[in-house]
Amino acid sequence: MLNKELVKALTELLGKENVLTEPEDLMNYAFDATAAMPKQTPELLVTPRSTEQVAGVIKLARQYGTPIYPRGSGTNLCGATIPLERGIVLMTLEMNKILEVDPENLTAWVEPGVIIQSLNDAAAEYGLMYPPDPGTVTTATMGGSVSMCSGGLRGLKYGVTKHYIMGMEVVLSNGEVIKWGGKTVKNVTGYDLTALFTGGEGTLGILTKLLVKLNPVPEARKSLLAVFDDLDKAGNTISAVIRGKIIPATMEIMDNTTIRTVKKFTGADLPEDAEAVILIEVDGYRETVEREAAMVEEICSRSGAVSVTAAKTDEERDKLWLARRNALPALAQVKPTTVLEDATVPRSQITSMLRAIRAIAHKYDLPIGTFGHAGDGNLHPTILTDVRNKEEMERVHKAVDEIFEAAVKLGGTLSGEHGVGLGKARYLPLEFGPAGVEVLRWVKEAFDPHYLFNPGKIVLRG
Amino acid sequence: MSIYSDFRLARDEIYKCMKCGNCQEVCPLYLATRKEVTVARGKIGLLEMFVTGEAEMTAGMAERMSYCTTCMACNEKCPCGVRFDQILLAARAEGARRHGLHPIKKTAFTMLRLQRFFNFGMKTGGKLQGAIFRRVEGRDYGARMRVDLGLLGQKKVFPRLAEKPFRENRPTVYVQKPKLRAAFFTGCMINYFYADMGEAVLGVLKHNNVEVLIPEAQGCCGTPAAVNGDVASAIELARRNLRAFEDCGAEAIVVACSSCGSAWKHSFARLLEDDEVYGPLAAKWAARTYDINEFLVRVIDYDRENLGRIERKVTYHDPCHLRRGQNIFQEPRDILRSIPGVELIELKRPDRCCGMAGSFCIVHPDLADKVLAQKMADVAQTPVQTVATGCPACRLQLWSGLINTGLPQDAVHVVQLLNESYEKAAAH
């Protein structure tokens, strides 16, 4: 039961409008964007507006032994923000200031509640950008994105969130505030805690300020779409582009199920019997882009593409991207429940992984559309189902198990960009073995011995 | 069975939502509050728990359903194609069935049903308004409440009530060799507040050789009742209006209010789905109802020759129920661009809700103000003299916002500018 004294103390600390206690306001936080997860309603929700307030909340929570579940926009895909043991949801959305954009050091300081796109808009005024671009760029917060180390479409050339976090301010489980990292490119002073907290999924501390690295916006970009009637040819093309010493910003793939679904819902101009389409975008200086685009086009044709289309204008680019942009929306419309995984393999294994997923779909008689970031080996097998159908959901869970096994067997990982959260915690021994999982527990307990932060995620109590 | 009478029909729509949260990007209330309960995903989450039996439809849950302007921005954004407005209407109806209506709303909707009584009240109001409202200085028809009735707040600026309702003793507008006979459904706002808009509609139709009938028995379109879950009142009003127009002998219905237009085109048929007599009538008239912008551009191909010059920079605010409700956004822009001298300068986000949303701004005035503030910030950045729109409700909201923000612009309906242009040409 919720302690009335705790509510009173939190209300005094934050003000009444920043403490939600009514069940109808709290049930909205029992879930996030993850399908087929258990729901749990928190006991209360707080919206602190400063580091001091966050520290105050943590001290009170510790005093009353109530867990804290940090949350931004709640758009993650592994159940990372579900308040499994109830307690307090600490929502960062009211800490949403862009504190500084520093064009000389190519950095920005932001608060955790800043929406990623807002940072991009602010950086654009200086001709800069924040390269990580998860699909939720217009809704997700920086705090959430850093905690989940989100990826996106530009991973191949630009890397992912962890490559852009230079420092941070964190409130620890004892209520102390530390600052780590800084604006220097080089920094080997002490352990790299910044790297540890990035992708920490809110289990180690609460991020209150973030120092990010910015890049200049590339001068030009060019997109090409290649269609293949054979999966091997598509796979070989991906390898051939990389072997050709070209690093595209984006190299995306869609399988036949996805192609047919997208065609049905958007009328996109794609051949129904295509086994795969690859969408490639190169960016950089205008001259480089022209040269690389020509090379990519040549490689695609030589590797056996049925057709290659290069966009000459922005409208043509939008047309090429239509299918990829609509991949998930189209798949999501087929059935009520969309189970979206992100098993990832070395890019040389993309073709094998696509085949493995197809075999699993066949075995469990489930529609699985696969699309994803071929350039970095990150695939999104998307299982279309209905959470109300118990028998089918059992098959879905078995299929997910086998997808994970296949990825690990091919030298890959359970999760490329969505994270572990609630969804994958039980699969960790598959990748790390018992000793590896134990190390995770050491780290967790060193920072958060009482399991105050996001309990039930990544590391389960020993 | 319709979503209004049976909440279970909304279940499949609820299960379509994959909780991605993309609606957060566009929801005006979420952007103003950053609380999940205000956005479609949050409310769908609540309703899903109601459907599965994990939660009751408590009075509190029913109350949470009031946090929506029904702007449908989420519908447009949703990757899964969820029609959240339909879910919400079903939920509000279910809430009203279980917990009754708010007493103020109950009285208000009863008034709307009793058209004669309502008309008398509004007329009396027109005469007594000096006692209730204080005029806004420097504006000829704006007024604020003198006292806070604990409902509207004293901030909102209202146009003065017409001393005589627009429809009163209004004969048919006859023209020589009419192109078409149209019936004008005025809606309450034009009838009681914005007679100038009504005159403009008649002016442009007459100029274009359209005979206009104004059936006397018409009443409120019922949208306020329907969107608040008072299904019985909404059905009664729909039937009354269908009766009034069925017998008038017009070939088409013209409306100049986005909500009234949506009611005739969509809601009547849905409300009367099980009604063997009125259901088919609703479907028939739904196909013959036109927003005035649509009517001018698509049906009668309005006269673009005899237009007088208006030197004015104008922007256009898209009413939600016109753009997303009826897919009309090109037509009003076409009309504005056709007027010589008018320069159309777009707002940053012309289709962002203004926060009026009928009774929403009465129930949640602070929230409506926050949404409006964003619109006013957009207007302030746009170098124009006039904000044009396609709905009297938006006009009221915009206009109140302009005055309270201290912005010099005026807010008008597109047809008022067109009518002004015709009049200028005629005067030459």
mmCIF file of N, CA, C and O in Angstrom, chain A residues 159 255 370-371:
data_model
loop_
_atom_site.group_PDB
_atom_site.id
_atom_site.type_symbol
_atom_site.label_atom_id
_atom_site.label_comp_id
_atom_site.label_asym_id
_atom_site.label_seq_id
_atom_site.Cartn_x
_atom_site.Cartn_y
_atom_site.Cartn_z
ATOM 1 N N GLY A 159 26.939 5.416 -36.714
ATOM 2 C CA GLY A 159 26.898 4.782 -35.401
ATOM 3 C C GLY A 159 25.561 5.007 -34.715
ATOM 4 O O GLY A 159 24.589 5.397 -35.347
ATOM 5 N N ASP A 255 11.804 -7.681 -46.840
ATOM 6 C CA ASP A 255 11.575 -8.994 -47.445
ATOM 7 C C ASP A 255 10.249 -9.024 -48.202
ATOM 8 O O ASP A 255 9.508 -8.048 -48.225
ATOM 9 N N THR A 370 9.805 -9.109 -42.450
ATOM 10 C CA THR A 370 11.099 -8.651 -41.937
ATOM 11 C C THR A 370 11.615 -7.495 -42.777
ATOM 12 O O THR A 370 11.622 -7.540 -43.998
ATOM 13 N N PHE A 371 12.000 -6.456 -42.075
ATOM 14 C CA PHE A 371 12.648 -5.316 -42.724
ATOM 15 C C PHE A 371 13.729 -4.882 -41.753
ATOM 16 O O PHE A 371 13.786 -5.377 -40.625
#
